[in-house]
Short mmCIF file of C-alpha atoms and ligand atoms in Angstrom, two decimals:
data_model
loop_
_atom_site.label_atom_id
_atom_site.label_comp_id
_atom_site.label_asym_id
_atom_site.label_seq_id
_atom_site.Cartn_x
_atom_site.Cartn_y
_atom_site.Cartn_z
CA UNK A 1 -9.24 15.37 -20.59
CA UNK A 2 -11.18 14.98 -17.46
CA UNK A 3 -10.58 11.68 -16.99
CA UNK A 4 -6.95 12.46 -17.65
CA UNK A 5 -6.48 14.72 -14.61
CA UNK A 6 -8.68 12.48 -12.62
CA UNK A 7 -6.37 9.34 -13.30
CA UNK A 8 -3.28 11.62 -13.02
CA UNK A 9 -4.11 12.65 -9.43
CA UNK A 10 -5.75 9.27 -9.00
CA UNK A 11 -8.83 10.31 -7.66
CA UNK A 12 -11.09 7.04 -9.33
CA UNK A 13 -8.28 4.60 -8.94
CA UNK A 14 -8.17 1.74 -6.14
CA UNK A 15 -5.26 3.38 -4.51
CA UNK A 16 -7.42 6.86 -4.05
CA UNK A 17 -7.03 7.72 -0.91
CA UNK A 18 -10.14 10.50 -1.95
CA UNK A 19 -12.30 7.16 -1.83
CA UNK A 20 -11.97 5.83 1.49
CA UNK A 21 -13.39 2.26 2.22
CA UNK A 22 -12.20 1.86 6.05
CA UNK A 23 -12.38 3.10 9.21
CA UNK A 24 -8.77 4.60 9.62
CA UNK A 25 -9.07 6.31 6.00
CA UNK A 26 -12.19 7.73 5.91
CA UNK A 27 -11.04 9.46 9.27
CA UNK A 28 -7.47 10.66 7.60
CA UNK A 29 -9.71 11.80 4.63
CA UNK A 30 -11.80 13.71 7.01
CA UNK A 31 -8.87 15.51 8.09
CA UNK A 32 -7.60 15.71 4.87
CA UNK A 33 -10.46 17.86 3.20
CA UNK A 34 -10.67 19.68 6.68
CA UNK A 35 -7.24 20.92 6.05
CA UNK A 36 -7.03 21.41 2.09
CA UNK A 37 -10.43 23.44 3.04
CA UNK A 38 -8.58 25.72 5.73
CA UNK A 39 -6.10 26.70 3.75
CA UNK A 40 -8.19 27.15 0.36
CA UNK A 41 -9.93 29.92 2.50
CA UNK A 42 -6.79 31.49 3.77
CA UNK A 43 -5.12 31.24 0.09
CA UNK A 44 -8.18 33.04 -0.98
CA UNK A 45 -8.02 35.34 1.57
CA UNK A 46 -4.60 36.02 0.91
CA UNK A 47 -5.08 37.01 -2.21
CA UNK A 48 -8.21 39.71 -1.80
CA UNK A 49 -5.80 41.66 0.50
CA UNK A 50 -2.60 40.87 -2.09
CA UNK A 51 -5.22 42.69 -5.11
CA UNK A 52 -6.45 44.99 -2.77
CA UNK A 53 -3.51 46.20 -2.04
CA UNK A 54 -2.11 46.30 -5.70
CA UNK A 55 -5.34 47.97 -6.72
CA UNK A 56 -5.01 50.77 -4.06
CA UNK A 57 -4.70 54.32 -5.05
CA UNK A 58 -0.83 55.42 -4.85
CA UNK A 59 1.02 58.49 -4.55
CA UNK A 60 4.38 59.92 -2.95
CA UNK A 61 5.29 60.94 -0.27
CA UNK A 62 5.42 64.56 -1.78
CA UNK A 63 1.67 64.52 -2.71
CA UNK A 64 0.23 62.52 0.32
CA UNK A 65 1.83 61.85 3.83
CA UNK A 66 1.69 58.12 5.19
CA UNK A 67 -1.97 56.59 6.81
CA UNK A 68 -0.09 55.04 9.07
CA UNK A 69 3.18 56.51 10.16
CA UNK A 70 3.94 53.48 12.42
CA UNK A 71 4.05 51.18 9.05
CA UNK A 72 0.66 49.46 9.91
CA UNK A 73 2.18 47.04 12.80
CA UNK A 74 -1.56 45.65 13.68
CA UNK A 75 -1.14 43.99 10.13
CA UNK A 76 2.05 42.34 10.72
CA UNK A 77 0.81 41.45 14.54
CA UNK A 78 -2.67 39.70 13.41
CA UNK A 79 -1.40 38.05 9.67
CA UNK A 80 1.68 37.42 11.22
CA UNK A 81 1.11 35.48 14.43
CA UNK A 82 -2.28 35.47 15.21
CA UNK A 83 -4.36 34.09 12.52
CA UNK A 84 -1.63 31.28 12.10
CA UNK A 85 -1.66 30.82 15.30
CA UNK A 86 -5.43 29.95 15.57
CA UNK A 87 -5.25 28.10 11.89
CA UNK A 88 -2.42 25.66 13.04
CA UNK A 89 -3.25 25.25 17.01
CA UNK A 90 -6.96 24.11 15.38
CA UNK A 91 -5.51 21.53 12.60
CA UNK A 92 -3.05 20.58 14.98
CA UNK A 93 -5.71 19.47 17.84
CA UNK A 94 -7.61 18.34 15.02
CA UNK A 95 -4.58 16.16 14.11
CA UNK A 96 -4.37 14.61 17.52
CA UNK A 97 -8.08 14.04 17.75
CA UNK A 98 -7.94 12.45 14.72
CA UNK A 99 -4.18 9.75 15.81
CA UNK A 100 -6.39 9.34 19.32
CA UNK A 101 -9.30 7.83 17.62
CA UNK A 102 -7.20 5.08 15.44
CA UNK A 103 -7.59 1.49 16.87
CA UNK A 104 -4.52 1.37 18.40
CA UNK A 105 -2.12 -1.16 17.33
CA UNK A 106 -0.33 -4.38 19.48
CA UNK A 107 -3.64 -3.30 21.93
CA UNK A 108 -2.78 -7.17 23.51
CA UNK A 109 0.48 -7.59 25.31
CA UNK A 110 2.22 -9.47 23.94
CA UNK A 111 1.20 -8.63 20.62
CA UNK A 112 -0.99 -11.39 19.23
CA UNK A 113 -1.10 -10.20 15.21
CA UNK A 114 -3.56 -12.20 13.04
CA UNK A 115 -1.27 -11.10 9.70
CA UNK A 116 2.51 -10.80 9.97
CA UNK A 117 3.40 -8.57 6.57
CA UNK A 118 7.31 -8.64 6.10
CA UNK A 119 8.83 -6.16 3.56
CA UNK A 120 10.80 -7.43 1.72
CA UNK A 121 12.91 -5.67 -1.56
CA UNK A 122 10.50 -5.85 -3.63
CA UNK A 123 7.28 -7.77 -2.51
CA UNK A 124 5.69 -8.32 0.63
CA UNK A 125 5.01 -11.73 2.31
CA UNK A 126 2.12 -12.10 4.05
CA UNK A 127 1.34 -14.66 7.06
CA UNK A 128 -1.62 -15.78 8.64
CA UNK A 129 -1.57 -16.48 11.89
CA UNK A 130 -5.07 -17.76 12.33
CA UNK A 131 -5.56 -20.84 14.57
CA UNK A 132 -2.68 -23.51 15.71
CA UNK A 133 0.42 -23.59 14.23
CA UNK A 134 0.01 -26.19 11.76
CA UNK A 135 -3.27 -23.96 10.40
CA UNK A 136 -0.75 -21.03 9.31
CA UNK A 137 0.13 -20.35 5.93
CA UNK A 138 2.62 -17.76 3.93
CA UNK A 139 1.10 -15.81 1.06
CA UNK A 140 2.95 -13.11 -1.30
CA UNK A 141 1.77 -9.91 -2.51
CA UNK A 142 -2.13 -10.37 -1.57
CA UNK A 143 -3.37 -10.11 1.59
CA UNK A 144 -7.10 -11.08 2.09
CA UNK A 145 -9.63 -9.52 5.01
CA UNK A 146 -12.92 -10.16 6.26
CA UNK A 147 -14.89 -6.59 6.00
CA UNK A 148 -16.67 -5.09 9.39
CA UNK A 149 -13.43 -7.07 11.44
CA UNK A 150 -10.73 -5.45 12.62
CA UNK A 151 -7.81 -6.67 11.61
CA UNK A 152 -4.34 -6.64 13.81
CA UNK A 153 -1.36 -6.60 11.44
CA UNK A 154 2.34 -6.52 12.25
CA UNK A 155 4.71 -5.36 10.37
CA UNK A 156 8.40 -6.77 10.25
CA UNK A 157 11.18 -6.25 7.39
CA UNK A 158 13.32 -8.53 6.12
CA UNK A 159 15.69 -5.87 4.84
CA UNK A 160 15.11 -1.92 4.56
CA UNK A 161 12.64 0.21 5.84
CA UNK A 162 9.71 0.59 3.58
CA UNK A 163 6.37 1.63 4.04
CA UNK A 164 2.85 -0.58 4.43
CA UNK A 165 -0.03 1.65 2.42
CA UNK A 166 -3.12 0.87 1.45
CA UNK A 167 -4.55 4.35 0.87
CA UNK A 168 -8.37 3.36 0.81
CA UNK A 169 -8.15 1.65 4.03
CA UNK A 170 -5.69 3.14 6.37
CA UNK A 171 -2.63 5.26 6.35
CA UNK A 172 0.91 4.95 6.14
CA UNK A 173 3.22 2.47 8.70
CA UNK A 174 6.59 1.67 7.81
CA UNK A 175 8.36 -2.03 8.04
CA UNK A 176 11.74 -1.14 10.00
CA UNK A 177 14.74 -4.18 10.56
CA UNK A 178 14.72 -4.88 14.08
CA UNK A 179 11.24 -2.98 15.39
CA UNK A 180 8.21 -4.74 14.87
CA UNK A 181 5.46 -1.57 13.97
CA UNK A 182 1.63 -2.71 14.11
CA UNK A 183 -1.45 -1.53 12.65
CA UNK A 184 -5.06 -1.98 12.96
CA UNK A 185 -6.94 -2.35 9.33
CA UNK A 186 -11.01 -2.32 9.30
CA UNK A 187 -12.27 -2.43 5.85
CA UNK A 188 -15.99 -1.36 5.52
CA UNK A 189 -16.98 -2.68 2.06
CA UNK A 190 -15.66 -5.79 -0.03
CA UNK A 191 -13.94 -4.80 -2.88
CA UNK A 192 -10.51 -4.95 -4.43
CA UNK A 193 -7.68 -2.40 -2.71
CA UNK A 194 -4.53 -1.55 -3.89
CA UNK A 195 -1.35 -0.98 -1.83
CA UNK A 196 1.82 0.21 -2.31
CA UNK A 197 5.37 0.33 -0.47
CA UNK A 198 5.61 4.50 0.52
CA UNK A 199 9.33 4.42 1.51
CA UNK A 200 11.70 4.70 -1.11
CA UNK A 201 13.49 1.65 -1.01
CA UNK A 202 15.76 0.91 -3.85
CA UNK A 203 15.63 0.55 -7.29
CA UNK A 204 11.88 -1.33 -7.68
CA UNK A 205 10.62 0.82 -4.99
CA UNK A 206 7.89 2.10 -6.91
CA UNK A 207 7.28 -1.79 -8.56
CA UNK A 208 6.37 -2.83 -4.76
CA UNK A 209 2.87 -2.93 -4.63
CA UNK A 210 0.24 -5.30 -3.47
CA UNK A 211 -3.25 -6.03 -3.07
CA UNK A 212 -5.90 -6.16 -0.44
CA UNK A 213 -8.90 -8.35 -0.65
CA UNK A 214 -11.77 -7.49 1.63
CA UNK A 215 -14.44 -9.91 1.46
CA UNK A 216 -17.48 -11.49 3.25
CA UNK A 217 -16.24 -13.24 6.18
CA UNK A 218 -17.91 -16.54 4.67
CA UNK A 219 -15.67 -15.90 1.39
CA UNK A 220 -13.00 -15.11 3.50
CA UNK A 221 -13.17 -18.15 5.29
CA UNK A 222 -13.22 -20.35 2.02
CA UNK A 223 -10.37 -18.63 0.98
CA UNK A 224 -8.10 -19.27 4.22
CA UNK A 225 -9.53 -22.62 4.21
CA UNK A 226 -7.68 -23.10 0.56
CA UNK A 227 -4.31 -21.69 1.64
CA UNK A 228 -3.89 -24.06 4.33
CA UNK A 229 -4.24 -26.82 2.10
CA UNK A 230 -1.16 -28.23 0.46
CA UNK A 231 -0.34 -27.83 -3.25
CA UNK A 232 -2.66 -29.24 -5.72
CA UNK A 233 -1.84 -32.50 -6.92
CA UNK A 234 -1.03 -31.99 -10.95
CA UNK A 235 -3.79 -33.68 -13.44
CA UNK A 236 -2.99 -32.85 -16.83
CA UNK A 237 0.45 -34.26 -18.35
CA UNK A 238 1.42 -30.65 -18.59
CA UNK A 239 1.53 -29.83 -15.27
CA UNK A 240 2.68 -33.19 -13.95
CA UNK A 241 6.24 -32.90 -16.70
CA UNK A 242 5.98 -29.32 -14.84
CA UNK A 243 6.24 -30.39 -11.48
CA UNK A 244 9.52 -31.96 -12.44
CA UNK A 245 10.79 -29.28 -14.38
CA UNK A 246 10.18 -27.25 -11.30
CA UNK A 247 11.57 -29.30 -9.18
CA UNK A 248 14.39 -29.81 -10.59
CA UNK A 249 15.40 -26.36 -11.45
CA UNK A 250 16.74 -23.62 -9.44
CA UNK A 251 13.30 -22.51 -8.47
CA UNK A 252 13.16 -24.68 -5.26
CA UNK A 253 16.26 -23.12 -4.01
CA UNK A 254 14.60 -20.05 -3.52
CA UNK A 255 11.02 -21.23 -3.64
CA UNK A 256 8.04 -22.53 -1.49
CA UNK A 257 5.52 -25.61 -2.66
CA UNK A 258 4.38 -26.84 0.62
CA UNK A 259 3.41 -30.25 0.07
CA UNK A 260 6.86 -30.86 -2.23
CA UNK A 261 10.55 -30.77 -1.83
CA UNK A 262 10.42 -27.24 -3.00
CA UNK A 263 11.11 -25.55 0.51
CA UNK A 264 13.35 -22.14 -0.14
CA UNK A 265 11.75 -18.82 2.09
CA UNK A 266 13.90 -16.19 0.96
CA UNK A 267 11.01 -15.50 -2.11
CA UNK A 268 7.33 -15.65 -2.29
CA UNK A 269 5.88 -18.56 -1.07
CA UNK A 270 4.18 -20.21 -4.85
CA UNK A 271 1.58 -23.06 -3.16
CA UNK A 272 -1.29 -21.35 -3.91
CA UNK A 273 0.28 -18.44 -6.96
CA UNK A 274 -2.29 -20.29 -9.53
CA UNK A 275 -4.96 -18.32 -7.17
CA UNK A 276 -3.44 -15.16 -6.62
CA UNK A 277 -4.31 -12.00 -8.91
CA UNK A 278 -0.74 -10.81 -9.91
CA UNK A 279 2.94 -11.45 -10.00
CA UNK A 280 6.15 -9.65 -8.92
CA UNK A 281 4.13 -7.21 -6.32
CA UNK A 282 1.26 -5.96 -8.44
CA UNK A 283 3.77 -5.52 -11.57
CA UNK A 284 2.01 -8.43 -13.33
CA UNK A 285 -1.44 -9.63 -14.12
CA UNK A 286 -1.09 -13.22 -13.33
CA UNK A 287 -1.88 -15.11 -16.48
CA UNK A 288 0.45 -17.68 -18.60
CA UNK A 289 2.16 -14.79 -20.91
CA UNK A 290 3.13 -13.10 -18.01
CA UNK A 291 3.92 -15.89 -16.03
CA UNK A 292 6.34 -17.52 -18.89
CA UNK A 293 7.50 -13.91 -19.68
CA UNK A 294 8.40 -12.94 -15.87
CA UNK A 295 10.72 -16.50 -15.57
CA UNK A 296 12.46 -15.69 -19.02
CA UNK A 297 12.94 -11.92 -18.12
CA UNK A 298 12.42 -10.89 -14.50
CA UNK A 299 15.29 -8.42 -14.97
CA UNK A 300 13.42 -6.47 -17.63
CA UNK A 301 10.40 -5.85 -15.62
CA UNK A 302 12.29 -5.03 -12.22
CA UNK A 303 16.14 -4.69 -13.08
CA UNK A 304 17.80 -5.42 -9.75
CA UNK A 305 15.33 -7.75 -7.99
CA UNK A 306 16.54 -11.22 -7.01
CA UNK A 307 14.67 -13.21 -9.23
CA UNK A 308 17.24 -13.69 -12.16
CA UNK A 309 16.14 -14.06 -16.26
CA UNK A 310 15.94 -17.77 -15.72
CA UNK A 311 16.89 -19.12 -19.71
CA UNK A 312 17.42 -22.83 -18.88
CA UNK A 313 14.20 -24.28 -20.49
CA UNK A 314 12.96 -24.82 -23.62
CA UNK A 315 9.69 -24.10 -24.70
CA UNK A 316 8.08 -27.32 -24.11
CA UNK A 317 9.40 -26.95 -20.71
CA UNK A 318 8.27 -23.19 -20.04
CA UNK A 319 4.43 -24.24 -21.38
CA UNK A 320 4.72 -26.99 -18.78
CA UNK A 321 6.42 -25.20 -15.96
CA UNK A 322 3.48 -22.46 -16.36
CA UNK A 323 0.95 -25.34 -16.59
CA UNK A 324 2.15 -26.59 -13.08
CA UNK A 325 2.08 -22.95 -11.75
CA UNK A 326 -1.15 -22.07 -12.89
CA UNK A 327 -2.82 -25.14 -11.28
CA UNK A 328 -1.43 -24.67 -8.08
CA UNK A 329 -4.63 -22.97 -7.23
CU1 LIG B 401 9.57 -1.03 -0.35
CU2 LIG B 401 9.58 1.19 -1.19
#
């Protein structure tokens, strides 16, 4: 039952924004408490004077006159205006105290981002700009940190606005078309985050989700290291009959391999999908049922997204097309 309520307001979960793990959110949950405090007090307040005044000895007019034949006006001038004045001037200086201590974003002018995150409807794509040109790479749906480094992220849309959130690490910033937005991210322990688009955005709105990998900066470098690499190079017979099942389907229309033909932008880039956690924005554990089930029926999972039920291939040719996807590592 507990755990129930707990999971239901998601106070355990990797998206709890109760359990901050960076700079920005343990601030906003500061805030947070310092507010949902306040107002627990005044609630309870509220409520002494509400009974107090139900429990009060009545009569009429006939029996007893009126206390206070004015109609007790210091009531109305105190509850009324001055204890919300105090209680919202304080949360609201609190409030700024709290924006003015962010990092602030695009701090360097012009804005020199080390993670471009584009929204797009419905999965974000992710690219690092570490290093010379030639070093940067395009990632989907999992972005990866160093912890104790702050992080300078822009944020770009390809489409509508939606909403960058990763509640354990910072707070809301939303992607707009045409106005680049920018955040600072600091994560202070490794560990797994989870994200998720916070502007309604269309159908798969709530299917837009992501994840956020802070790790030691020596992991982190081993992992950027990877991504700039081309594709693997298939080994088994599986994933080589893959390759050319893959590239000779639709899939490269719409479709990234760097290091093969395959050279479409408009959908997650797949060089390196064999090492990434989860398809379709966090809708998916990435493993070969999923895999072979999200080709054959991306409609059912997110009716409305652009990747179509693709029902060209056999099933000799889905084992191998997932063979060649899982390698690509
Ligand atoms: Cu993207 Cu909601």
């Amino acid at each position: 039952m507990i755990s129930t309520v707990l999971l239901f307001f998601q106070v355990t979960g990797s998206q709890s924004m109760l359990r901050p793990a960076g700079q920005g959110a343990a601030r906003i949950s500061v805030l947070g408490w310092i507010v949902f405090i306040t107002l627990l007090v005044v609630a309870f307040i509220m409520w002494i004077i509400v009974a107090w005044i139900g429990l009060r000895r009545r009569g009429s007019f006939d029996i007893k006159p009126p206390y206070d034949p004015q109609g007790g006006q210091d009531w109305i001038l105190s509850g009324g205006f001055i204890v919300p004045f105090i209680v919202l001037t304080v949360l609201f200086v609190l409030g700024l105290d709290t924006l003015s201590k962010f990092p602030m974003g695009a701090a360097a002018d012009p804005p020199n981002p080390d993670i471009v995150v584009v929204g797009h409807q419905w999965w974000w794509e992710i690219r690092y700009h570490d290093g010379p040109v030639s070093d940067y790479f395009t990632t989907a749906n999992e972005i990866h940190i160093p912890v104790h480094r702050m992080v300078n992220i822009e944020l770009l849309s390809g489409d509508v606005i939606h909403s960058f959130w990763i509640p354990r690490i910072h707070g809301k910033e939303d992607t707009i078309p045409g106005q680049p937005n920018y955040i600072r991210i600091e994560a202070n322990k490794v560990g797994i985050y989870r994200g998720q688009c916070a502007e309604f955005c269309g159908d798969q709105h709530a299917h837009m989700g992501m994840l956020l990998v802070a790790q030691t900066q020596s992991d982190y470098d081993k992992w950027v290291a990877g991504q700039q690499l081309p594709c693997a190079t298939p080994i088994t017979p599986d994933a080589q009959a893959g390759e050319q099942v893959f590239l000779h389907a639709a899939c490269v229309l719409c479709h990234r391999v760097r290091g093969t033909l395959a050279g479409g932008t408009v959908a997650p880039d797949l060089t390196h999908i064999g090492s990434r956690m989860s398809l379709a924005a966090d809708t998916l554990t990435n493993d070969k049922a999923s895999l072979e089930a999200w080709i054959t029926h991306a409609q059912s999972f997110k009716p409305g997204c652009q990747m179509p039920d693709i029902t060209q291939f056999n099933g000799v040719q889905l084992r191998q097309l997932t063979a060649y996807l899982q390698q690509l590592k």
